[in-house]
PDB file of C-alpha atoms in Angstrom:
ATOM      1  CA  UNK A 101       0.000   0.000   0.000  1.00  0.00           C
ATOM      2  CA  UNK A 102       1.244   3.457  -0.876  1.00  0.00           C
ATOM      3  CA  UNK A 103       0.206   6.648   0.850  1.00  0.00           C
ATOM      4  CA  UNK A 104      -0.325   9.661  -1.348  1.00  0.00           C
ATOM      5  CA  UNK A 105      -2.026  13.023  -1.048  1.00  0.00           C
ATOM      6  CA  UNK A 106      -5.199  11.305  -2.298  1.00  0.00           C
ATOM      7  CA  UNK A 107      -5.073   8.635   0.382  1.00  0.00           C
ATOM      8  CA  UNK A 108      -3.909   4.995   0.428  1.00  0.00           C
ATOM      9  CA  UNK A 109      -3.965   3.044  -2.821  1.00  0.00           C
ATOM     10  CA  UNK A 110      -2.783  -0.321  -4.060  1.00  0.00           C
ATOM     11  CA  UNK A 111       0.185  -0.412  -6.413  1.00  0.00           C
ATOM     12  CA  UNK A 112       0.893  -3.279  -8.753  1.00  0.00           C
ATOM     13  CA  UNK A 113       4.561  -4.265  -8.878  1.00  0.00           C
ATOM     14  CA  UNK A 114       6.248  -5.168 -12.151  1.00  0.00           C
ATOM     15  CA  UNK A 115       9.087  -7.564 -12.782  1.00  0.00           C
ATOM     16  CA  UNK A 116      11.706  -6.649 -15.350  1.00  0.00           C
ATOM     17  CA  UNK A 117      12.907 -10.168 -15.971  1.00  0.00           C
ATOM     18  CA  UNK A 118      13.722 -10.621 -19.667  1.00  0.00           C
ATOM     19  CA  UNK A 119      11.555 -13.009 -21.616  1.00  0.00           C
ATOM     20  CA  UNK A 120      10.614 -13.392 -25.246  1.00  0.00           C
ATOM     21  CA  UNK A 121       7.686 -14.972 -26.981  1.00  0.00           C
ATOM     22  CA  UNK A 122       6.930 -18.519 -25.833  1.00  0.00           C
ATOM     23  CA  UNK A 123       8.102 -21.381 -28.043  1.00  0.00           C
ATOM     24  CA  UNK A 124       5.428 -22.935 -30.276  1.00  0.00           C
ATOM     25  CA  UNK A 125       5.320 -26.757 -30.094  1.00  0.00           C
ATOM     26  CA  UNK A 126       6.602 -28.408 -33.289  1.00  0.00           C
ATOM     27  CA  UNK A 127       3.376 -30.379 -33.800  1.00  0.00           C
ATOM     28  CA  UNK A 128       1.383 -27.155 -33.629  1.00  0.00           C
ATOM     29  CA  UNK A 129       3.659 -25.534 -36.210  1.00  0.00           C
ATOM     30  CA  UNK A 130       3.368 -28.565 -38.495  1.00  0.00           C
ATOM     31  CA  UNK A 131      -0.447 -28.632 -38.207  1.00  0.00           C
ATOM     32  CA  UNK A 132      -0.728 -24.893 -38.858  1.00  0.00           C
ATOM     33  CA  UNK A 133       1.566 -25.091 -41.903  1.00  0.00           C
ATOM     34  CA  UNK A 134      -0.418 -28.062 -43.245  1.00  0.00           C
ATOM     35  CA  UNK A 135      -3.719 -26.220 -42.795  1.00  0.00           C
ATOM     36  CA  UNK A 136      -2.384 -22.896 -44.107  1.00  0.00           C
ATOM     37  CA  UNK A 137       0.566 -23.515 -46.477  1.00  0.00           C
ATOM     38  CA  UNK A 138       0.878 -19.798 -47.284  1.00  0.00           C
ATOM     39  CA  UNK A 139       0.368 -18.875 -43.633  1.00  0.00           C
ATOM     40  CA  UNK A 140      -2.149 -16.532 -42.081  1.00  0.00           C
ATOM     41  CA  UNK A 141      -1.635 -12.891 -41.259  1.00  0.00           C
ATOM     42  CA  UNK A 142      -1.043 -13.793 -37.599  1.00  0.00           C
ATOM     43  CA  UNK A 143       1.518 -16.457 -38.528  1.00  0.00           C
ATOM     44  CA  UNK A 144       3.391 -14.119 -40.865  1.00  0.00           C
ATOM     45  CA  UNK A 145       3.405 -11.317 -38.283  1.00  0.00           C
ATOM     46  CA  UNK A 146       4.822 -13.574 -35.594  1.00  0.00           C
ATOM     47  CA  UNK A 147       7.471 -14.918 -37.975  1.00  0.00           C
ATOM     48  CA  UNK A 148       8.551 -11.427 -39.012  1.00  0.00           C
ATOM     49  CA  UNK A 149       8.177  -9.546 -35.733  1.00  0.00           C
ATOM     50  CA  UNK A 150       9.308 -12.171 -33.215  1.00  0.00           C
ATOM     51  CA  UNK A 151      12.698 -10.497 -32.816  1.00  0.00           C
ATOM     52  CA  UNK A 152      10.995  -7.234 -31.830  1.00  0.00           C
ATOM     53  CA  UNK A 153       9.555  -8.908 -28.740  1.00  0.00           C
ATOM     54  CA  UNK A 154      12.862 -10.266 -27.433  1.00  0.00           C
ATOM     55  CA  UNK A 155      13.760  -8.565 -24.170  1.00  0.00           C
ATOM     56  CA  UNK A 156      17.305  -7.329 -23.921  1.00  0.00           C
ATOM     57  CA  UNK A 157      18.978  -5.890 -20.844  1.00  0.00           C
ATOM     58  CA  UNK A 158      18.711  -2.111 -20.856  1.00  0.00           C
ATOM     59  CA  UNK A 159      21.795  -1.520 -18.742  1.00  0.00           C
ATOM     60  CA  UNK A 160      24.692  -3.534 -17.440  1.00  0.00           C
ATOM     61  CA  UNK A 161      26.160  -3.466 -13.986  1.00  0.00           C
ATOM     62  CA  UNK A 162      29.671  -4.417 -13.108  1.00  0.00           C
TER      63      UNK A 162
END
């Protein structure tokens, strides 16, 4: 709980642990490629933009 000039309020804490997109199981990839050989918009976006969602450390200590 945090006290402010407006009174007590709850604050949600965030974790800055790096993580990327979760891995897609190989059977799921195979089934999706079989069903949609040219891919769907969502599949193409994930394939192209996956590297954008990779967390990298913003600063280094040491």
